[in-house]
XYZ file of C-alpha atoms in Angstrom:
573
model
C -22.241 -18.935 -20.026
C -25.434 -20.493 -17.903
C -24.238 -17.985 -14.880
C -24.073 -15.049 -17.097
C -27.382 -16.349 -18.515
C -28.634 -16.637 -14.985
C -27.740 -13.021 -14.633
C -29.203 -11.544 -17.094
C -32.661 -12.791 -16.641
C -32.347 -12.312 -12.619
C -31.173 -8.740 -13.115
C -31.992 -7.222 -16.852
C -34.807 -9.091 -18.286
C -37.063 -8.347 -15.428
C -36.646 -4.058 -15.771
C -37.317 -2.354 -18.796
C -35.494 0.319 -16.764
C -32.583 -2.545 -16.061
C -32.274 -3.224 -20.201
C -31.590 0.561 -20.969
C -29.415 0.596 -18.289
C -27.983 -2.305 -20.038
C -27.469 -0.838 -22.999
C -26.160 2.327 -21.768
C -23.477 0.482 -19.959
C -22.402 -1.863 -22.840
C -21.924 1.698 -24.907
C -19.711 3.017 -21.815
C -17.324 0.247 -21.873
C -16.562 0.028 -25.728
C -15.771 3.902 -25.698
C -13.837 3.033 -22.546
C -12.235 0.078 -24.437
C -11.432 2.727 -27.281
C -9.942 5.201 -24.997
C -7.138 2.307 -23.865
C -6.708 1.423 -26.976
C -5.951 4.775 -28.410
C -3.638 5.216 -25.710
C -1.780 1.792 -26.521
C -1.611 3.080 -29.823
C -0.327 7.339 -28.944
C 1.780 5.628 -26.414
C 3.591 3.215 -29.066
C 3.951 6.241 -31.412
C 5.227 8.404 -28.715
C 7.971 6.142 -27.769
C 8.769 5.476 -31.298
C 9.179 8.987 -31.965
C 11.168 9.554 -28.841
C 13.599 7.193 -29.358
C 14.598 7.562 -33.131
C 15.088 11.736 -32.388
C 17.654 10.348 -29.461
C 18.955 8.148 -31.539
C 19.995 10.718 -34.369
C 21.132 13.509 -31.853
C 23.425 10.639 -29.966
C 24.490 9.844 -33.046
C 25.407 13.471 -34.203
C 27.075 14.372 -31.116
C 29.031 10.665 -31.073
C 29.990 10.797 -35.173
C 30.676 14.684 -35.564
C 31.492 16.282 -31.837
C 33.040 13.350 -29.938
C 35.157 12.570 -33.099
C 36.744 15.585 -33.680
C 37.596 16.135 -30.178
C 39.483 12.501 -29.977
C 41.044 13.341 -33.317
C 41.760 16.637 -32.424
C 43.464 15.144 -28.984
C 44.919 11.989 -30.371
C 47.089 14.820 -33.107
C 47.900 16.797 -30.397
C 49.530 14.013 -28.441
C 51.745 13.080 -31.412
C 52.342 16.698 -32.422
C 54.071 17.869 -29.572
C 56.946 15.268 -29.883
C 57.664 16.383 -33.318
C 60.028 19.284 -32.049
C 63.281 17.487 -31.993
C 64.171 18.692 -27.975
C 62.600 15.739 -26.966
C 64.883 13.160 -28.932
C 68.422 14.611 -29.393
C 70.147 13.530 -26.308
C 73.792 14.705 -25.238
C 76.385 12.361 -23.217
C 75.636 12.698 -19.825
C 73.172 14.994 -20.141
C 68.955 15.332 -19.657
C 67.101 15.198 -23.491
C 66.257 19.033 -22.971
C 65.470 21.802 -20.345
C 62.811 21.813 -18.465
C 61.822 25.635 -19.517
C 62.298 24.562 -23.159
C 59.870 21.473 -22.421
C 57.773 23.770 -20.512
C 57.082 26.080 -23.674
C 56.208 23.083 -25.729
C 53.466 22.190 -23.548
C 52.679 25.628 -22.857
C 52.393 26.281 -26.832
C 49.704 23.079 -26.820
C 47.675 23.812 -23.903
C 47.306 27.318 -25.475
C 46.197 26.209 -28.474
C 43.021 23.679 -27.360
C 40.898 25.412 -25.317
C 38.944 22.255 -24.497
C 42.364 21.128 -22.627
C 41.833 21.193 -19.492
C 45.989 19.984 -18.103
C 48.621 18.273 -19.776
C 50.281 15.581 -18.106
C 54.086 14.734 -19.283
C 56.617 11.956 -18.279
C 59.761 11.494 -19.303
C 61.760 8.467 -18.526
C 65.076 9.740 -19.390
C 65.167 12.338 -16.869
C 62.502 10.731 -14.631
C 60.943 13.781 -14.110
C 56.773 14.928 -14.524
C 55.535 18.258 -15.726
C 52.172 19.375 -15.221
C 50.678 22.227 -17.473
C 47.730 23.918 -16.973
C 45.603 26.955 -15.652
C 48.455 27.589 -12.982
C 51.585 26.447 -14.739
C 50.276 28.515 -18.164
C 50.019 31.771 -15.890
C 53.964 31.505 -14.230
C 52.224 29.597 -11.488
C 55.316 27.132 -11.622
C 54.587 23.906 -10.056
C 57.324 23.053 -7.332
C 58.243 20.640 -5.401
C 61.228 20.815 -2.684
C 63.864 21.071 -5.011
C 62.344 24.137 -7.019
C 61.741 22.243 -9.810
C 59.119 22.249 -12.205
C 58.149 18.721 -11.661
C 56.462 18.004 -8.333
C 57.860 14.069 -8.210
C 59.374 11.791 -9.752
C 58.277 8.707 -11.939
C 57.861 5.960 -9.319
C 55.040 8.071 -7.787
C 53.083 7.315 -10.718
C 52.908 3.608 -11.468
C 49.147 3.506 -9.953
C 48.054 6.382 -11.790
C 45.076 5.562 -13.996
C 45.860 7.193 -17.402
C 49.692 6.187 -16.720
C 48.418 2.350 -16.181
C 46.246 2.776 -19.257
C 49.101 4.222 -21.720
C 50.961 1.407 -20.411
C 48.374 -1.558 -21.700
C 47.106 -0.114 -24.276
C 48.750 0.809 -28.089
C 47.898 4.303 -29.298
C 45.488 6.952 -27.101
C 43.854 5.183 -24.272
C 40.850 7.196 -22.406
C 40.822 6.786 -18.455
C 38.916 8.833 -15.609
C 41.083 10.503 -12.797
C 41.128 13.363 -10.602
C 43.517 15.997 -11.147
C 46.665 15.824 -9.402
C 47.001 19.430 -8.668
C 43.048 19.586 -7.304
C 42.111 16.516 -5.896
C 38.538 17.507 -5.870
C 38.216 17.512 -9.821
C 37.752 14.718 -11.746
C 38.830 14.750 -15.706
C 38.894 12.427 -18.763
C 42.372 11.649 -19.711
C 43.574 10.777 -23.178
C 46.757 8.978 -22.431
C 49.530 7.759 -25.022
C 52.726 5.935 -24.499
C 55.675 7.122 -26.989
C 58.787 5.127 -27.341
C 61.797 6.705 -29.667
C 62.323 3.828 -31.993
C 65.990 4.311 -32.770
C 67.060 4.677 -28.909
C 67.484 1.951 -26.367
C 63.722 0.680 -24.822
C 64.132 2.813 -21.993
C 63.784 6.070 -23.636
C 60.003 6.735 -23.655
C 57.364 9.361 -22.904
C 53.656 9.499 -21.344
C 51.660 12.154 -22.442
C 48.300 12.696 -21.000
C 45.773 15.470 -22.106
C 42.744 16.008 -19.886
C 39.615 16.975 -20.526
C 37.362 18.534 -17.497
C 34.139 16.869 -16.542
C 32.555 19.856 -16.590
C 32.687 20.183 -20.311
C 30.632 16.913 -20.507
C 28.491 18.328 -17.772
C 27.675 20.902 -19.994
C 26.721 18.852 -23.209
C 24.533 16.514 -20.475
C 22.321 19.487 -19.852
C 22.314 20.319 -23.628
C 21.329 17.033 -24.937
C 18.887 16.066 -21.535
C 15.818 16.607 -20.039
C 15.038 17.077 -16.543
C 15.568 13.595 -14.783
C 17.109 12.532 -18.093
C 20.310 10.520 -17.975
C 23.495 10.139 -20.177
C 26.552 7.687 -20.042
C 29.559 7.527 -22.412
C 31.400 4.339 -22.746
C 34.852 3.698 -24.400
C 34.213 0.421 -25.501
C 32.888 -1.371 -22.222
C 34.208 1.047 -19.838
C 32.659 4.049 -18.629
C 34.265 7.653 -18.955
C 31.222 9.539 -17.939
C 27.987 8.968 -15.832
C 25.736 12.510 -15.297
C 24.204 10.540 -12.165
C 27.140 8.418 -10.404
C 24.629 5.386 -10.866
C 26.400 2.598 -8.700
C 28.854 -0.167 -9.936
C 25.836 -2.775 -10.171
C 23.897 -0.880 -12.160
C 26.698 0.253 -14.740
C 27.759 -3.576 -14.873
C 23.817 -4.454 -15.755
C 23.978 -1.970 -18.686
C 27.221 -3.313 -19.666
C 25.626 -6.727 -20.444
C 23.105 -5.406 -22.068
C 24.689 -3.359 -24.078
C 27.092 -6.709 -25.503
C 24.425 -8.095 -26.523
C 23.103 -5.321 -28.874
C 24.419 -6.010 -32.417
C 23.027 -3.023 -33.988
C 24.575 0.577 -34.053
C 21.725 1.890 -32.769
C 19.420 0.394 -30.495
C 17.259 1.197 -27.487
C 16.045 -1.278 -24.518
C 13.864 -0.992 -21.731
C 15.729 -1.300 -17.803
C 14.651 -1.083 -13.915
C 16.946 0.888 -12.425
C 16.606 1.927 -8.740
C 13.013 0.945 -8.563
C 12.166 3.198 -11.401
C 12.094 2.177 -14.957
C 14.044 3.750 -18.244
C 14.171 3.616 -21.276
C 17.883 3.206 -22.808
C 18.248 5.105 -26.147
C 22.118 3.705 -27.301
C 24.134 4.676 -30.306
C 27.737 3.300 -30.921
C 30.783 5.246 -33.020
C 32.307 2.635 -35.814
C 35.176 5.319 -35.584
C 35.966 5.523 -32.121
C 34.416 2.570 -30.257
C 32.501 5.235 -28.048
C 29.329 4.093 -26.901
C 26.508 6.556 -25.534
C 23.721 5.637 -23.842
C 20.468 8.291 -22.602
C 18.735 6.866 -20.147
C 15.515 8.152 -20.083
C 12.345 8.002 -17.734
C 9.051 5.760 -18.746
C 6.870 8.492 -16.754
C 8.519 11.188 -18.422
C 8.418 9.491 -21.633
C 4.251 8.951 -21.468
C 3.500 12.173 -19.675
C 2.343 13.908 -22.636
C 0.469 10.713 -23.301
C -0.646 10.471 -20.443
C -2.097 13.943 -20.204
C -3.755 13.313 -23.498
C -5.124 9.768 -22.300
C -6.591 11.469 -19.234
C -8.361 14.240 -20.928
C -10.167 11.797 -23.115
C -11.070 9.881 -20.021
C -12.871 12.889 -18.935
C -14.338 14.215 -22.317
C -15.916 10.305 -22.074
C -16.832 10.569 -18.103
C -18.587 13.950 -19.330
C -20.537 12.437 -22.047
C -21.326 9.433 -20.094
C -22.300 11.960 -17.414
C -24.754 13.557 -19.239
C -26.430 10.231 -21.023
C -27.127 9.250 -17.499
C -28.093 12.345 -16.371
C -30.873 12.649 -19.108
C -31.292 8.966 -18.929
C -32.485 9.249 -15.631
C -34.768 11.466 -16.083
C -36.520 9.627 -18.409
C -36.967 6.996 -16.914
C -38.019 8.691 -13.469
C -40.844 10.549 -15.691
C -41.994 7.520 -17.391
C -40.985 4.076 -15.599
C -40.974 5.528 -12.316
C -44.355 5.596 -11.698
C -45.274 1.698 -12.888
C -42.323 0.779 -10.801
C -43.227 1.973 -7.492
C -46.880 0.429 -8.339
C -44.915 -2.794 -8.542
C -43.149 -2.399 -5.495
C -45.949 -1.691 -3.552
C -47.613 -4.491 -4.959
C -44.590 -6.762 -3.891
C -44.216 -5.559 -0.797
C -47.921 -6.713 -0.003
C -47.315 -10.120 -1.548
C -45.139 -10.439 0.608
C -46.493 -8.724 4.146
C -44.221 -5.942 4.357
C -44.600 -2.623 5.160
C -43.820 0.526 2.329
C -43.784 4.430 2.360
C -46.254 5.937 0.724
C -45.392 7.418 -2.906
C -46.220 9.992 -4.671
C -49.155 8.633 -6.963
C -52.295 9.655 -4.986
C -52.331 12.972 -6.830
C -51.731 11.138 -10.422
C -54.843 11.385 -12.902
C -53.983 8.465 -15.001
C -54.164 4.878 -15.028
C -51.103 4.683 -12.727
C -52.786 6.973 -10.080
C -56.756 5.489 -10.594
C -54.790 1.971 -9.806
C -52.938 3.073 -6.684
C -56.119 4.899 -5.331
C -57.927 1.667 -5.484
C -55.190 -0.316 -3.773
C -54.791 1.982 -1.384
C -57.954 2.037 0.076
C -58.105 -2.077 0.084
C -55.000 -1.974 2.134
C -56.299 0.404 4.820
C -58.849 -1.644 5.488
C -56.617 -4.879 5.461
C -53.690 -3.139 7.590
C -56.443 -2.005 10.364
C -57.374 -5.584 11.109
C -53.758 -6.819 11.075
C -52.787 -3.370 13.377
C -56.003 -4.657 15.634
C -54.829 -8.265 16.076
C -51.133 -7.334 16.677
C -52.074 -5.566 19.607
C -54.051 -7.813 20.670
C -50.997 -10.856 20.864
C -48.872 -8.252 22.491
C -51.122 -7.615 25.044
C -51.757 -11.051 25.470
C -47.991 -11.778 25.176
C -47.306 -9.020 28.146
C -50.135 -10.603 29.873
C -48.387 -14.259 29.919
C -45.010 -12.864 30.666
C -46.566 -10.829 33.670
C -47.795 -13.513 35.196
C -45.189 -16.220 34.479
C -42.910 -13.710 36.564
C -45.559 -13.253 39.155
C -45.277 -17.328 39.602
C -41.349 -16.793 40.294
C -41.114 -13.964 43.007
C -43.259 -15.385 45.910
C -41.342 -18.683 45.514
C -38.172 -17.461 46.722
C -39.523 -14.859 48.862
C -41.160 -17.781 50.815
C -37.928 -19.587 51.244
C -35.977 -16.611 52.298
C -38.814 -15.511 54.997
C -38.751 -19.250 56.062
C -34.445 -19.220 56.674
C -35.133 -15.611 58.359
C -37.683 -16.801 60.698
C -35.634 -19.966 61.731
C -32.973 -17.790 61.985
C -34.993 -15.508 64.370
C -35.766 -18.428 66.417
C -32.424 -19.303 66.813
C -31.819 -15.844 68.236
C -28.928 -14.789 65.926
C -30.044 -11.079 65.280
C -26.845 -10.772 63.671
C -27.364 -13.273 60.880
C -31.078 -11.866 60.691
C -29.876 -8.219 59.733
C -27.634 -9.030 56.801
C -30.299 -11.497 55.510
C -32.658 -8.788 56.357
C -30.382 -6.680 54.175
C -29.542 -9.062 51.504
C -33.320 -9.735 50.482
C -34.219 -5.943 50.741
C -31.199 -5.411 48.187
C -32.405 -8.292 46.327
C -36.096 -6.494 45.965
C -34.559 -3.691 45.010
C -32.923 -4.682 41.952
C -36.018 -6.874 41.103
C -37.964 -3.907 41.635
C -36.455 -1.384 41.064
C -38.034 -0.256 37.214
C -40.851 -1.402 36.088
C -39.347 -2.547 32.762
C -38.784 -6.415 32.379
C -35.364 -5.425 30.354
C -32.483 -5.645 32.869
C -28.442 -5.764 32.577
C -26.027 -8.474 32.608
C -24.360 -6.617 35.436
C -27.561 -6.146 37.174
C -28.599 -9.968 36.758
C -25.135 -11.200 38.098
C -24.973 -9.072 41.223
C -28.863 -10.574 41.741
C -27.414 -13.681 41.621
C -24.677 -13.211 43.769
C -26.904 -11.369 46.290
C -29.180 -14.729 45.917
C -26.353 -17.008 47.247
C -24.969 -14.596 49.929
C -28.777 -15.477 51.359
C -29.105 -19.137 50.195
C -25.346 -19.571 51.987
C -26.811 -17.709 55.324
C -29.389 -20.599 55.029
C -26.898 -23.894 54.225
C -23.686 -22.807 56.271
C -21.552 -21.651 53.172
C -21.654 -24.748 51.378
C -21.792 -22.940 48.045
C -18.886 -21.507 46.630
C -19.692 -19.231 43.589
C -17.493 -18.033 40.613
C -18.492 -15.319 38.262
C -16.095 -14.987 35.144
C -18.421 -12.772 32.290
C -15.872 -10.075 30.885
C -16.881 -6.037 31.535
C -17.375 -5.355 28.319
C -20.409 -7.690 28.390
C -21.963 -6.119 31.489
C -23.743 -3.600 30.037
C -25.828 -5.732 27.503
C -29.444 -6.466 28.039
C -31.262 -9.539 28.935
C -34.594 -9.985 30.454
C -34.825 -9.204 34.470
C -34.658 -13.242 36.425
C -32.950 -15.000 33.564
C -30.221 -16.056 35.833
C -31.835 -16.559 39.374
C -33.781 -19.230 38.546
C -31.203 -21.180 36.558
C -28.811 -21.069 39.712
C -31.548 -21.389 42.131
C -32.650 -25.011 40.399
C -28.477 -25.637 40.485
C -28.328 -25.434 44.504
C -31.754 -26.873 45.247
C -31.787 -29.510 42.726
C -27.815 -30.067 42.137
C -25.922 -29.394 45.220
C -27.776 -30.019 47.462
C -28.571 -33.469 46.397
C -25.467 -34.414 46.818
C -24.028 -36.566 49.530
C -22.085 -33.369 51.339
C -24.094 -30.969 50.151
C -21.963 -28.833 49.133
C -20.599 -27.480 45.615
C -18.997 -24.956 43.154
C -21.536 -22.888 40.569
C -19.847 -21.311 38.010
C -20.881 -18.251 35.662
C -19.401 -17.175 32.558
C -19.649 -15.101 29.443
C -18.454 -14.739 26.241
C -19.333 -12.894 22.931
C -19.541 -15.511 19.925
C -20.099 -14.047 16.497
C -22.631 -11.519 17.058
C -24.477 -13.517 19.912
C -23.356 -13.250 23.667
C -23.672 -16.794 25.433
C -24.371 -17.160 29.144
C -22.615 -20.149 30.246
C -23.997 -21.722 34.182
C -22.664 -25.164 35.428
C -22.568 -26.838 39.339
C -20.726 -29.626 40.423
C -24.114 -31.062 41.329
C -25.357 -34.167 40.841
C -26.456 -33.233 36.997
C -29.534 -33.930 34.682
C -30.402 -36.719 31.983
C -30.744 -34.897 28.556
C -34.037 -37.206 28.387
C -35.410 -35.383 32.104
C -34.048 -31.855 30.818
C -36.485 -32.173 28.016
C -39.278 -32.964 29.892
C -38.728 -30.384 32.378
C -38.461 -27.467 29.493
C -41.614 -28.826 28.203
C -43.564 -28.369 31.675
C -44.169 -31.403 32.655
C -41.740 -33.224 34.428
C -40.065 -33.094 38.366
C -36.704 -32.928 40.144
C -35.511 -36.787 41.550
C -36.321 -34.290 44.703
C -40.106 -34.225 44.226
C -40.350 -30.465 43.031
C -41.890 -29.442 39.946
C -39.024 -27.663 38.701
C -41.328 -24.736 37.529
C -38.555 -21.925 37.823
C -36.653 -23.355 35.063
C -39.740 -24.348 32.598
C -40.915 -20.343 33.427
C -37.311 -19.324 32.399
C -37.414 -21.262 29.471
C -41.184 -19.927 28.385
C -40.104 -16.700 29.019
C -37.118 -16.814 26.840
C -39.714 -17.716 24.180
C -41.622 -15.539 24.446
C -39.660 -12.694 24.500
C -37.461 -14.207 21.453
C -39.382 -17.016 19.781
């Protein structure tokens, strides 16, 4: 509470222009807060209403349409041993004909159009008749022996609806594929029938398939696009519109246990994408349906809804600023760019000029007033900033004059002893050295130079200095390229390394020694790295010798580094 207290007085209280914004924005958020609410609220009712119309067309199709098909079926299976050819059994002999067996099923699969084969086995004769689209139009099924079975009953011990007649008492429900066309699956209504006043091996299985297609067909009656539907017999699946995988169909499974309603919907993630599951399950039949459908399709409509009241608000909000706005630019405006400009002085700054010169009332009498005080006040501050730069380029001009003529007098000294030694060799590149080291000195007349610049200086510096002490310096320059091209200000190295040979190496009993340069970029600052092998420098003497006043254990005075130093300052504070 202090922080948002804190807040409020650092950012509102101070602005009348602030505390209508304020206000404005406190209005924005409850309608926003409404709008999110209202679509909590459509979005409940949508779903609501979504699932109970499901739930009474699952129902429908599961009480009145599924029903009478498996009653329908579950007759038909029972009917078609009524006709006495299957139980009346001669000595020695099969229980009937094959043709007159043939007509029965015939007669049956003529009858149901929803049929799509009938399946028969008889274990008297050990034989297996297929009927359907073929066998109904003289398309006799064959096998090698011309028969009008196409094998025999051991072939079908694996069979699905032949394993689940087995198991089960009364009409079982399986999936298969037909045996005729492997390519098409059916729903098989299976039924084992034993004649109860022969021995046990005189029995029948009937099976009487149902396409997929015709469930196909009812999927894209009762479904949406994206919309799924399963059908369950019990807890095993018949039909799946969208061959979901085994996982998923086992998930649902254990869900669906542990519903103890009829009727009952859940929420599922399946495949990364998240359903709704409308469910409604038959008392009659033990058939379980389940619609799976999905949450985006569900809250589209919402959705759509929720959106255009977001941008009936933005609109409205829109316009309140909009008018807003202008307000407060005709009215609060004015005082507040008086204010600025009077803060801005406060605190030395600089400000554009506004528009209030040509403004007849108080505002513009009050800025005509202050504006002519602070001409006069920023002439004398424009005056005496020239006048330290000026004096600042003056300093710097001659702090740098102070550096050249030292080294060019020990250079012109090591080329006249070199002279006198007669090694005109020797004399040429030094010749050639200093004239390229003059050239890069003077080569603009800025003072701004290049790291690049300032390390090949430096390395031109100790080609000479090494003409003059035999190559006792060894020098290693490690500053990556893509720090070359920065600026620093022209002799900000020389003198550093010149004050490490004179004053570090060369004190040192051999005289000889390593200088190292390097570079690196550290947050946004680049750092310029130089260390010798020398005999070093008390922190205590460094101090004194960046203040201008103290000497080298040599006797010198040191002044190239105390200049480097001052003009670092001066350039950078």
């Amino acid at each position: 509470m202090k922080f948002l207290k804190n807040l409020y007085l650092q950012c509102i209280e101070r602005k009348l222009s602030n505390k209508i914004t304020f206000v404005i924005g406190v209005i924005f958020i409850i309608q926003v807060v409404m709008v999110f609410v209202m679509y909590s609220y459509s979005y409940h009712i949508r779903r609501e209403e979504i699932v109970e119309n499901n739930i009474q067309i699952l129902h429908q199709v599961n009480t009145n349409y599924f029903a009478g098909i498996i009653e329908e079926i579950d007759t038909a299976s029972m009917e078609i041993f009524y006709d006495k050819v299957f139980w009346e059994r001669n000595e020695g002999t099969s229980v009937n004909e094959d043709s007159q067996i043939y007509n029965i099923l015939a007669n049956q699969y003529h009858s149901n159009n929803d049929l799509n084969s009938i399946y028969l086995y008889s274990s008297a004769s050990n034989k297996f008749y297929i009927m359907d689209e073929a066998s109904f139009n003289q398309i006799p099924v064959k096998s090698s022996a011309s028969t009008l079975y196409i094998f025999n009953g051991d072939d079908l011990q694996k069979m699905p609806w032949y394993e689940a007649a087995q198991e089960n008492n009364g009409l079982s429900v399986s999936l298969a594929t037909e045996i005729r066309h492997n390519n098409q699956d059916i729903i098989c209504f299976s039924r084992y029938m034993q004649y109860p006043l022969k021995n046990n091996d005189y029995y029948f299985v009937i099976s009487l398939n149902l396409g997929k297609s015709k469930f196909d067909t009812l999927c894209r009656q009762l479904n949406d696009e994206n919309e799924e539907l399963m059908i369950f017999d019990q807890e095993k699946l018949i039909y799946d519109s969208s061959n979901q995988q085994d996982e998923v169909i086992n998930d649902l499974v254990g869900k669906i246990q542990k519903q103890e309603a009829a009727n009952y919907w859940f929420t599922a993630k399946i495949n990364s994408r998240k359903y709704v599951v409308i469910g409604d399950r038959s008392e009659d039949n033990g058939w379980t349906m389940l619609k799976l459908v999905p949450h985006n399709e569900m809250i589209r409509d919402v959705r759509l809804q929720f959106l255009t009241n977001c941008f009936i608000v933005f609109l409205i909000f829109s316009a309140g600023i909009f008018c807003l706005s202008y307000i407060i630019n005709r009215t609060m405006k004015p005082i507040e760019n008086l204010a600025e400009i009077m803060r801005h002085y406060r605190q030395g700054k600089r400000y554009e000029e506004p528009e209030l010169s040509g403004r007849l009332d108080e505002v513009g009498t009050l800025y005509s007033s202050f504006e002519k005080m602070n001409e006069r006040i920023n002439t004398l501050i424009e005056s005496e900033y020239q006048s330290q730069i000026q004096e600042k380029q003056a300093r710097l001009e001659a702090l740098q004059a102070q550096l050249d003529p030292h080294f060019l007098y020990n250079t012109m000294d090591m080329i006249n002893w070199l002279a006198q030694q007669g090694r005109t060799d020797e004399v040429s590149r030094a010749v050639q050295s200093l004239s390229r080291f003059y050239k890069l000195t003077l080569s603009r007349k800025q003072s701004i130079s290049t790291i690049y610049r300032e390390a090949e200086h430096v390395s031109i510096y100790l080609q000479i200095q090494n003409m003059r002490y035999h190559d006792s310096i060894t020098f290693v320059s490690d500053i990556p390229d893509e720090l070359m091209e920065y600026q620093i200000p022209k002799l900000t190295l020389q003198p550093i390394i010149e004050n490490s040979v004179l004053h570090g190496i060369l004190e040192t009993a051999d005289k000889t020694g390593t200088i190292v340069l390097t570079g690196w970029m550290e947050d946004s600052d680049i750092v310029l790295l130089i260390s010798d092998d020398g005999i070093g420098i008390a922190a205590e003497q460094l101090a004194t010798i960046l203040s201008g006043e103290g000497a080298s254990s040599s006797g010198g005075t040191n002044i190239a580094v105390y200049n480097t130093h001052r003009r670092l300052q001066i350039l950078y504070g």
